[in-house]
Tab-separated table of C-alpha atoms in Angstrom:
chain	number	residue	atom	x	y	z
A	1	MET	CA	-28.857	9.273	13.316
A	2	LEU	CA	-25.713	7.299	12.437
A	3	ALA	CA	-24.913	3.722	13.368
A	4	GLU	CA	-22.737	3.142	16.422
A	5	ARG	CA	-19.821	1.936	14.268
A	6	MET	CA	-19.561	5.402	12.703
A	7	ARG	CA	-18.072	6.687	15.958
A	8	ARG	CA	-14.760	5.170	14.862
A	9	VAL	CA	-14.915	6.278	11.229
A	10	ARG	CA	-12.592	9.222	10.640
A	11	ALA	CA	-11.314	11.000	7.561
A	12	SER	CA	-7.814	10.056	6.469
A	13	PRO	CA	-5.302	12.662	7.649
A	14	ILE	CA	-3.540	12.194	4.318
A	15	MET	CA	-6.666	12.901	2.281
A	16	GLU	CA	-7.458	15.879	4.477
A	17	LEU	CA	-3.931	17.192	3.980
A	18	ILE	CA	-4.199	16.768	0.215
A	19	LYS	CA	-7.561	18.556	0.247
A	20	THR	CA	-6.160	21.401	2.340
A	21	THR	CA	-3.170	21.951	0.078
A	22	SER	CA	-4.750	21.240	-3.312
A	23	GLY	CA	-5.497	24.881	-4.003
A	24	GLY	CA	-2.051	26.160	-3.065
A	25	ASN	CA	1.395	26.126	-4.607
A	26	TYR	CA	2.901	23.323	-2.518
A	27	LEU	CA	5.722	20.937	-3.188
A	28	SER	CA	4.217	17.695	-1.933
A	29	PHE	CA	5.929	14.613	-0.542
A	30	ALA	CA	2.641	13.732	1.154
A	31	SER	CA	0.537	11.610	-1.138
A	32	GLY	CA	0.887	8.054	-2.367
A	33	LEU	CA	0.180	9.204	-5.908
A	34	PRO	CA	2.274	7.884	-8.783
A	35	ASP	CA	3.693	10.346	-11.303
A	36	PRO	CA	0.982	10.988	-13.946
A	37	ALA	CA	3.670	11.837	-16.505
A	38	LEU	CA	4.477	8.108	-16.546
A	39	PHE	CA	0.934	6.891	-17.164
A	40	PRO	CA	0.691	4.798	-20.377
A	41	LEU	CA	-1.837	7.080	-22.052
A	42	GLU	CA	-1.277	5.990	-25.629
A	43	GLU	CA	-1.291	2.306	-24.762
A	44	LEU	CA	-4.488	2.653	-22.731
A	45	ARG	CA	-6.139	4.669	-25.508
A	46	SER	CA	-5.254	1.991	-28.030
A	47	VAL	CA	-6.483	-0.974	-25.995
A	48	THR	CA	-9.640	0.863	-24.914
A	49	ASP	CA	-10.498	1.552	-28.548
A	50	GLU	CA	-9.881	-2.113	-29.339
A	51	VAL	CA	-12.067	-3.293	-26.452
A	52	LEU	CA	-14.954	-1.040	-27.468
A	53	ARG	CA	-14.599	-2.067	-31.103
A	54	THR	CA	-14.514	-5.816	-30.492
A	55	ASP	CA	-16.492	-6.251	-27.243
A	56	GLY	CA	-18.305	-2.987	-26.654
A	57	VAL	CA	-21.539	-4.573	-25.464
A	58	GLY	CA	-19.776	-6.744	-22.893
A	59	ALA	CA	-17.609	-3.831	-21.755
A	60	LEU	CA	-20.676	-1.678	-21.083
A	61	GLN	CA	-22.887	-4.365	-19.506
A	62	TYR	CA	-23.114	-5.812	-16.003
A	63	GLY	CA	-20.766	-8.690	-15.273
A	64	ALA	CA	-19.993	-11.471	-12.817
A	65	ALA	CA	-19.160	-10.539	-9.232
A	66	GLU	CA	-16.038	-12.725	-9.368
A	67	GLY	CA	-14.687	-10.686	-12.266
A	68	TYR	CA	-14.045	-10.927	-16.002
A	69	ALA	CA	-12.983	-14.535	-16.596
A	70	PRO	CA	-9.989	-13.863	-18.909
A	71	LEU	CA	-8.609	-11.313	-16.439
A	72	ARG	CA	-8.982	-13.776	-13.566
A	73	GLN	CA	-6.928	-16.231	-15.606
A	74	SER	CA	-4.260	-13.619	-16.311
A	75	VAL	CA	-4.031	-12.641	-12.645
A	76	ALA	CA	-3.738	-16.310	-11.685
A	77	ALA	CA	-0.779	-16.624	-14.061
A	78	ILE	CA	0.868	-13.574	-12.470
A	79	LEU	CA	0.364	-15.027	-8.997
A	80	ARG	CA	1.783	-18.409	-9.989
A	81	ARG	CA	4.974	-16.634	-11.003
A	82	ARG	CA	5.071	-15.119	-7.509
A	83	GLY	CA	4.854	-18.549	-5.904
A	84	LEU	CA	1.159	-18.953	-5.151
A	85	GLN	CA	-0.812	-21.979	-6.280
A	86	ALA	CA	-3.429	-20.162	-8.301
A	87	THR	CA	-6.158	-20.849	-10.815
A	88	ALA	CA	-8.892	-18.475	-11.880
A	89	ASP	CA	-11.046	-19.944	-9.098
A	90	HIS	CA	-8.563	-18.547	-6.546
A	91	VAL	CA	-8.972	-14.980	-7.886
A	92	LEU	CA	-11.547	-12.294	-7.150
A	93	ILE	CA	-11.294	-9.060	-9.148
A	94	THR	CA	-11.951	-6.043	-6.927
A	95	THR	CA	-12.419	-2.307	-7.250
A	96	GLY	CA	-8.840	-1.557	-6.247
A	97	SER	CA	-6.961	-3.454	-3.567
A	98	GLN	CA	-8.587	-1.260	-0.919
A	99	GLN	CA	-11.849	-3.066	-1.585
A	100	ALA	CA	-10.034	-6.394	-1.343
A	101	LEU	CA	-8.857	-5.486	2.169
A	102	ASP	CA	-12.329	-4.332	3.135
A	103	LEU	CA	-14.072	-7.466	1.840
A	104	ALA	CA	-11.603	-9.787	3.557
A	105	ALA	CA	-11.832	-7.982	6.879
A	106	ARG	CA	-15.619	-7.729	6.782
A	107	ALA	CA	-15.942	-11.416	6.019
A	108	LEU	CA	-13.677	-12.513	8.875
A	109	LEU	CA	-14.184	-10.016	11.710
A	110	ASN	CA	-16.885	-9.384	14.258
A	111	PRO	CA	-16.969	-6.219	16.407
A	112	GLY	CA	-14.331	-6.448	19.106
A	113	ASP	CA	-12.246	-9.106	17.329
A	114	ARG	CA	-8.503	-8.756	17.710
A	115	VAL	CA	-6.293	-8.121	14.682
A	116	ILE	CA	-2.506	-8.351	14.704
A	117	VAL	CA	-1.026	-5.332	12.913
A	118	GLU	CA	2.436	-3.931	12.390
A	119	SER	CA	3.383	-0.572	13.840
A	120	PRO	CA	3.571	1.516	11.750
A	121	THR	CA	1.128	0.217	9.145
A	122	TYR	CA	-1.002	1.278	6.204
A	123	LEU	CA	-3.384	4.007	7.312
A	124	ALA	CA	-6.301	3.029	5.063
A	125	ALA	CA	-6.185	-0.537	6.412
A	126	LEU	CA	-6.511	0.889	9.919
A	127	GLN	CA	-9.539	2.836	8.696
A	128	VAL	CA	-11.117	-0.413	7.488
A	129	LEU	CA	-10.457	-2.107	10.823
A	130	GLU	CA	-11.749	0.900	12.750
A	131	SER	CA	-14.991	0.846	10.763
A	132	LEU	CA	-15.445	-2.820	11.718
A	133	GLU	CA	-14.876	-2.048	15.412
A	134	ALA	CA	-11.834	-4.309	15.594
A	135	GLU	CA	-9.238	-4.193	18.364
A	136	TYR	CA	-5.483	-4.232	17.765
A	137	ARG	CA	-2.630	-6.374	18.895
A	138	VAL	CA	0.361	-4.326	17.821
A	139	VAL	CA	3.644	-5.915	16.737
A	140	PRO	CA	6.726	-3.708	16.306
A	141	MET	CA	8.778	-3.521	13.116
A	142	ASP	CA	12.441	-3.099	12.308
A	143	ALA	CA	14.436	-2.900	9.074
A	144	ASP	CA	13.579	-6.559	8.342
A	145	GLY	CA	9.822	-6.107	8.662
A	146	MET	CA	7.371	-7.420	11.241
A	147	ARG	CA	9.185	-8.673	14.351
A	148	SER	CA	8.348	-12.364	14.252
A	149	ASP	CA	9.793	-12.846	17.745
A	150	ALA	CA	6.997	-10.577	19.005
A	151	LEU	CA	4.380	-13.027	17.719
A	152	THR	CA	4.159	-14.712	21.096
A	153	PRO	CA	1.352	-17.056	22.162
A	154	SER	CA	-0.251	-14.215	24.109
A	155	VAL	CA	-0.419	-12.152	20.895
A	156	LEU	CA	-1.533	-14.977	18.621
A	157	ASN	CA	-4.037	-16.721	20.872
A	158	GLY	CA	-7.492	-15.277	20.429
A	159	SER	CA	-6.539	-13.170	17.402
A	160	ARG	CA	-8.803	-13.424	14.372
A	161	LEU	CA	-6.512	-11.994	11.680
A	162	LEU	CA	-2.900	-10.991	11.014
A	163	TYR	CA	-2.428	-8.092	8.584
A	164	THR	CA	0.975	-7.500	6.992
A	165	LEU	CA	2.642	-5.633	4.124
A	166	PRO	CA	5.858	-7.568	3.494
A	167	ASN	CA	7.180	-5.676	0.453
A	168	PHE	CA	8.275	-2.016	0.683
A	169	GLN	CA	5.797	-1.449	3.451
A	170	ASN	CA	3.669	1.675	3.516
A	171	PRO	CA	4.802	3.758	5.359
A	172	SER	CA	8.116	2.322	6.586
A	173	GLY	CA	9.483	1.074	3.256
A	174	ALA	CA	10.745	-2.076	5.010
A	175	THR	CA	10.829	-5.455	3.261
A	176	MET	CA	10.301	-8.584	5.331
A	177	THR	CA	13.179	-11.049	5.010
A	178	LEU	CA	12.602	-14.601	3.827
A	179	GLN	CA	13.348	-15.965	7.299
A	180	ARG	CA	10.841	-13.587	8.857
A	181	ARG	CA	8.229	-14.570	6.258
A	182	ARG	CA	8.659	-18.209	7.142
A	183	GLU	CA	8.416	-17.487	10.849
A	184	VAL	CA	5.345	-15.249	10.508
A	185	ALA	CA	3.623	-17.748	8.231
A	186	GLY	CA	4.482	-20.697	10.453
A	187	LYS	CA	3.403	-19.077	13.690
A	188	ALA	CA	0.146	-17.801	12.221
A	189	ALA	CA	-0.680	-21.190	10.717
A	190	ALA	CA	0.121	-23.024	13.961
A	191	ALA	CA	-2.179	-20.686	15.887
A	192	GLY	CA	-4.937	-20.878	13.265
A	193	VAL	CA	-4.766	-17.137	12.549
A	194	PRO	CA	-5.532	-16.203	8.919
A	195	VAL	CA	-2.946	-13.981	7.224
A	196	LEU	CA	-4.171	-10.988	5.200
A	197	GLU	CA	-1.222	-10.012	3.004
A	198	ASP	CA	-1.209	-6.635	1.258
A	199	ASP	CA	1.257	-6.651	-1.643
A	200	ALA	CA	0.323	-3.474	-3.496
A	201	TYR	CA	3.936	-2.535	-4.300
A	202	HIS	CA	5.223	-5.965	-5.371
A	203	ASP	CA	6.403	-4.930	-8.857
A	204	LEU	CA	8.022	-1.659	-7.772
A	205	ARG	CA	11.311	-3.320	-6.795
A	206	TYR	CA	14.513	-1.436	-7.614
A	207	GLU	CA	17.109	-3.810	-6.217
A	208	GLY	CA	17.369	-7.368	-4.893
A	209	GLU	CA	15.401	-10.482	-5.749
A	210	ALA	CA	11.660	-10.992	-5.313
A	211	LEU	CA	10.666	-13.001	-2.247
A	212	PRO	CA	7.751	-15.436	-1.966
A	213	PRO	CA	4.509	-14.163	-0.465
A	214	VAL	CA	3.801	-14.938	3.162
A	215	ALA	CA	0.547	-16.483	1.931
A	216	ALA	CA	2.541	-18.962	-0.175
A	217	LEU	CA	4.439	-20.066	2.940
A	218	ALA	CA	1.428	-20.316	5.232
A	219	GLU	CA	-0.065	-23.788	5.636
A	220	ASN	CA	-3.381	-22.129	6.234
A	221	ALA	CA	-6.397	-22.488	3.994
A	222	HIS	CA	-7.605	-19.039	4.999
A	223	ALA	CA	-4.572	-17.012	3.928
A	224	ILE	CA	-5.588	-14.061	1.738
A	225	TYR	CA	-3.323	-12.151	-0.629
A	226	THR	CA	-4.191	-8.832	-2.291
A	227	GLY	CA	-2.660	-6.768	-5.067
A	228	THR	CA	-3.495	-4.020	-7.517
A	229	PHE	CA	-2.880	-2.628	-10.986
A	230	SER	CA	-3.082	0.932	-9.623
A	231	LYS	CA	0.661	1.198	-9.049
A	232	VAL	CA	1.749	-0.502	-12.290
A	233	ILE	CA	-0.791	0.819	-14.818
A	234	ALA	CA	-2.765	3.736	-13.318
A	235	PRO	CA	-4.899	4.280	-10.201
A	236	GLY	CA	-7.867	5.456	-12.253
A	237	VAL	CA	-8.525	1.998	-13.678
A	238	ARG	CA	-9.527	0.933	-10.117
A	239	VAL	CA	-8.759	-2.741	-10.710
A	240	GLY	CA	-7.308	-4.841	-7.911
A	241	TYR	CA	-7.407	-8.507	-7.045
A	242	LEU	CA	-7.625	-10.926	-4.158
A	243	TRP	CA	-6.272	-14.483	-3.917
A	244	ALA	CA	-7.721	-17.038	-1.505
A	245	GLN	CA	-8.941	-20.605	-1.502
A	246	PRO	CA	-11.879	-21.036	-3.949
A	247	ALA	CA	-14.479	-21.621	-1.232
A	248	LEU	CA	-13.545	-18.336	0.423
A	249	VAL	CA	-13.426	-16.514	-2.918
A	250	GLU	CA	-16.988	-17.706	-3.534
A	251	ARG	CA	-18.135	-16.265	-0.205
A	252	LEU	CA	-16.271	-13.010	-0.751
A	253	ALA	CA	-17.877	-12.690	-4.184
A	254	GLN	CA	-21.267	-12.913	-2.473
A	255	LEU	CA	-20.200	-10.093	-0.160
A	256	LYS	CA	-18.987	-8.090	-3.152
A	257	GLN	CA	-22.382	-8.513	-4.812
A	258	ILE	CA	-23.982	-6.449	-2.054
A	259	THR	CA	-21.153	-3.916	-2.141
A	260	ASP	CA	-20.908	-2.890	-5.800
A	261	LEU	CA	-22.146	-5.923	-7.792
A	262	HIS	CA	-18.797	-6.194	-9.621
A	263	ALA	CA	-15.729	-4.213	-10.673
A	264	GLY	CA	-16.181	-2.129	-13.819
A	265	SER	CA	-16.727	-4.266	-16.913
A	266	LEU	CA	-14.939	-1.769	-19.161
A	267	THR	CA	-11.876	-1.261	-17.000
A	268	GLN	CA	-11.463	-4.984	-16.388
A	269	ARG	CA	-11.396	-5.582	-20.132
A	270	VAL	CA	-9.019	-2.673	-20.651
A	271	VAL	CA	-6.593	-4.116	-18.106
A	272	GLN	CA	-6.858	-7.565	-19.708
A	273	ALA	CA	-6.213	-6.113	-23.166
A	274	TYR	CA	-3.254	-4.138	-21.787
A	275	LEU	CA	-1.772	-7.344	-20.363
A	276	GLN	CA	-2.456	-9.345	-23.523
A	277	ALA	CA	-0.838	-6.694	-25.702
A	278	GLY	CA	2.396	-7.023	-23.718
A	279	HIS	CA	2.343	-3.477	-22.337
A	280	LEU	CA	2.808	-4.367	-18.652
A	281	GLU	CA	6.551	-5.056	-18.577
A	282	PRO	CA	7.618	-2.020	-20.668
A	283	GLY	CA	5.390	0.169	-18.499
A	284	LEU	CA	6.841	-1.325	-15.355
A	285	GLU	CA	10.342	-0.642	-16.599
A	286	ARG	CA	9.483	3.040	-17.076
A	287	PHE	CA	8.114	3.266	-13.546
A	288	ARG	CA	11.044	1.393	-12.002
A	289	THR	CA	13.706	3.395	-13.825
A	290	ALA	CA	12.184	6.759	-12.931
A	291	TYR	CA	11.306	5.882	-9.347
A	292	ALA	CA	14.684	4.308	-8.570
A	293	ARG	CA	16.418	7.508	-9.697
A	294	ARG	CA	14.096	9.641	-7.590
A	295	ARG	CA	14.619	7.432	-4.551
A	296	ASP	CA	18.367	7.849	-4.924
A	297	VAL	CA	18.040	11.613	-5.378
A	298	MET	CA	16.001	11.893	-2.174
A	299	LEU	CA	18.383	9.656	-0.227
A	300	ALA	CA	21.376	11.707	-1.386
A	301	ALA	CA	19.607	14.969	-0.553
A	302	LEU	CA	18.699	13.712	2.912
A	303	GLU	CA	22.321	12.725	3.520
A	304	THR	CA	23.575	16.108	2.349
A	305	HIS	CA	21.045	18.314	4.082
A	306	CYS	CA	19.242	16.482	6.897
A	307	SER	CA	21.628	14.039	8.584
A	308	PRO	CA	22.116	16.246	11.692
A	309	TRP	CA	18.397	16.031	12.484
A	310	LEU	CA	16.935	12.889	10.896
A	311	THR	CA	17.534	9.176	10.496
A	312	TRP	CA	15.826	7.228	7.702
A	313	ASN	CA	15.581	3.919	5.895
A	314	ARG	CA	16.759	2.877	2.416
A	315	PRO	CA	13.786	1.128	0.776
A	316	ALA	CA	14.499	-1.501	-1.872
A	317	GLY	CA	11.326	-0.488	-3.700
A	318	GLY	CA	7.929	1.112	-3.313
A	319	MET	CA	7.202	4.807	-2.950
A	320	PHE	CA	8.209	5.937	0.519
A	321	ILE	CA	11.116	6.859	2.751
A	322	PHE	CA	10.296	6.862	6.452
A	323	ALA	CA	12.283	9.243	8.633
A	324	ARG	CA	12.630	9.737	12.371
A	325	ILE	CA	13.508	13.031	14.027
A	326	LYS	CA	16.514	12.807	16.307
A	327	PRO	CA	15.827	13.857	19.913
A	328	ARG	CA	16.841	17.294	21.065
A	329	ALA	CA	19.773	17.594	23.424
A	330	ALA	CA	17.324	17.656	26.312
A	331	GLY	CA	15.935	14.330	25.126
A	332	THR	CA	12.520	15.607	23.995
A	333	PRO	CA	11.721	14.562	20.414
A	334	LEU	CA	10.362	17.044	17.955
A	335	ASP	CA	6.757	16.520	16.890
A	336	ALA	CA	6.416	15.940	13.139
A	337	ALA	CA	2.983	17.599	13.149
A	338	ASP	CA	4.574	20.817	14.408
A	339	LEU	CA	7.353	20.401	11.868
A	340	LEU	CA	4.750	20.060	9.103
A	341	ALA	CA	3.062	23.309	10.111
A	342	ARG	CA	6.378	25.142	9.767
A	343	ALA	CA	7.205	23.366	6.498
A	344	MET	CA	3.855	24.331	5.000
A	345	GLU	CA	4.713	27.980	5.588
A	346	ARG	CA	7.608	27.354	3.182
A	347	GLY	CA	5.432	25.494	0.679
A	348	LEU	CA	6.438	21.924	1.581
A	349	VAL	CA	4.061	19.107	2.562
A	350	PHE	CA	4.754	15.638	3.992
A	351	VAL	CA	2.814	13.229	6.211
A	352	PRO	CA	3.473	13.127	9.973
A	353	GLY	CA	3.915	9.512	11.010
A	354	ALA	CA	1.687	9.290	14.093
A	355	ALA	CA	-1.383	8.350	12.040
A	356	PHE	CA	0.342	5.150	10.897
A	357	HIS	CA	0.939	3.928	14.460
A	358	PRO	CA	-2.106	2.174	15.965
A	359	ASP	CA	-0.502	2.252	19.423
A	360	GLY	CA	-0.366	6.058	19.553
A	361	SER	CA	3.400	6.317	19.079
A	362	GLY	CA	5.314	7.746	16.118
A	363	SER	CA	4.920	11.474	16.737
A	364	ASP	CA	8.610	11.873	15.861
A	365	THR	CA	8.293	10.196	12.441
A	366	LEU	CA	7.405	11.392	8.953
A	367	ARG	CA	6.688	9.748	5.599
A	368	LEU	CA	8.199	11.148	2.406
A	369	ASN	CA	6.903	10.117	-1.029
A	370	PHE	CA	9.762	10.127	-3.540
A	371	VAL	CA	7.831	9.191	-6.714
A	372	SER	CA	5.450	12.100	-7.314
A	373	ALA	CA	7.889	14.995	-7.706
A	374	PRO	CA	10.537	15.360	-10.448
A	375	GLU	CA	14.160	14.987	-9.405
A	376	GLU	CA	14.992	18.698	-9.267
A	377	ARG	CA	11.959	19.359	-7.076
A	378	ILE	CA	12.954	16.565	-4.699
A	379	GLU	CA	16.302	18.247	-4.061
A	380	ALA	CA	14.574	21.600	-3.478
A	381	GLY	CA	12.027	20.082	-1.095
A	382	ILE	CA	14.615	18.338	1.047
A	383	ARG	CA	16.596	21.568	1.253
A	384	ILE	CA	13.470	23.334	2.574
A	385	LEU	CA	12.989	20.535	5.096
A	386	SER	CA	16.556	20.933	6.302
A	387	GLU	CA	16.126	24.686	6.732
A	388	VAL	CA	13.010	24.171	8.847
A	389	LEU	CA	14.753	21.533	10.941
A	390	HIS	CA	17.769	23.774	11.450
A	391	GLU	CA	15.701	26.750	12.561
A	392	TRP	CA	13.593	24.705	14.926
A	393	SER	CA	16.225	22.544	16.550
């Protein structure tokens, strides 16, 4: 009964894990959920009341597929500060950045087209590509992001898209260096391969200076950049954005029309009012302060309790620490899926890393979210993880 493409559509292992554990008393490092205690409830209540009082009819009516014009202008101003040449005509407002990825990929890819992806990479982006029947050309990563030296002519030639997450990558936490960004952008532009840049975590930086987007460095009219307000206001507003050249934005807006007509008129106005009221930076500071402390608590707990069995990264921002299980003495790595099963018996949940690796590797890796749990619970969870590792190894 289903279309052929549905053969490659699978449920997210993360969402399935969350569903499985939602009814139990679990300490979860699994999700990508921000801490709801930090949501700006009072600010959102105030601006929502103001929007309904002053523009209630517009907020409750259909709108333009491209998005609410004042919000497009505000997003363009944000993107100019990041280094992109942006006007409102470069901006499409989307229902979360996940829709931005989906629209871009659907517009550019035919079944069987080859997409260059990092390994590991964002699981939900892989789900989009799977649903479009794309094929992968996998490029390894290291602490400095996508390995630009692996972007050889044999990888680039014939590829239709290059997908990358340069800032605090999900799941690895790695940030691409400026030199790597230049090399990735230059090689992609020279080969005529559009870059699809996913920058969902841009504002969750806890140390170091912001780096220019790959899209700003690419001499390529078809570079696409995506972002979201989910991580810096609240996921429930479901407002993201996409930057591209105006002609492409126009075509993507036509595709969006047949997807959901437009992003929510009310939530777009709420986000615009939130920005105009000056709430974004104070809210960001709350997120950054809390999340930086929790990152440091998890890193310290890992060092204290898990160093005999794990290695891990130190992310400069974002939400995730990516760990690798050290091989056993016999040289056989532990499987993180088996480790999860044992951890769940103790009430701890994390995400095994294999699902993030499009080449089938990564069974010895795991992703740990450090933003959802309070600091004292992070310490307790890492101690449980160490006990499981000790017993098993």
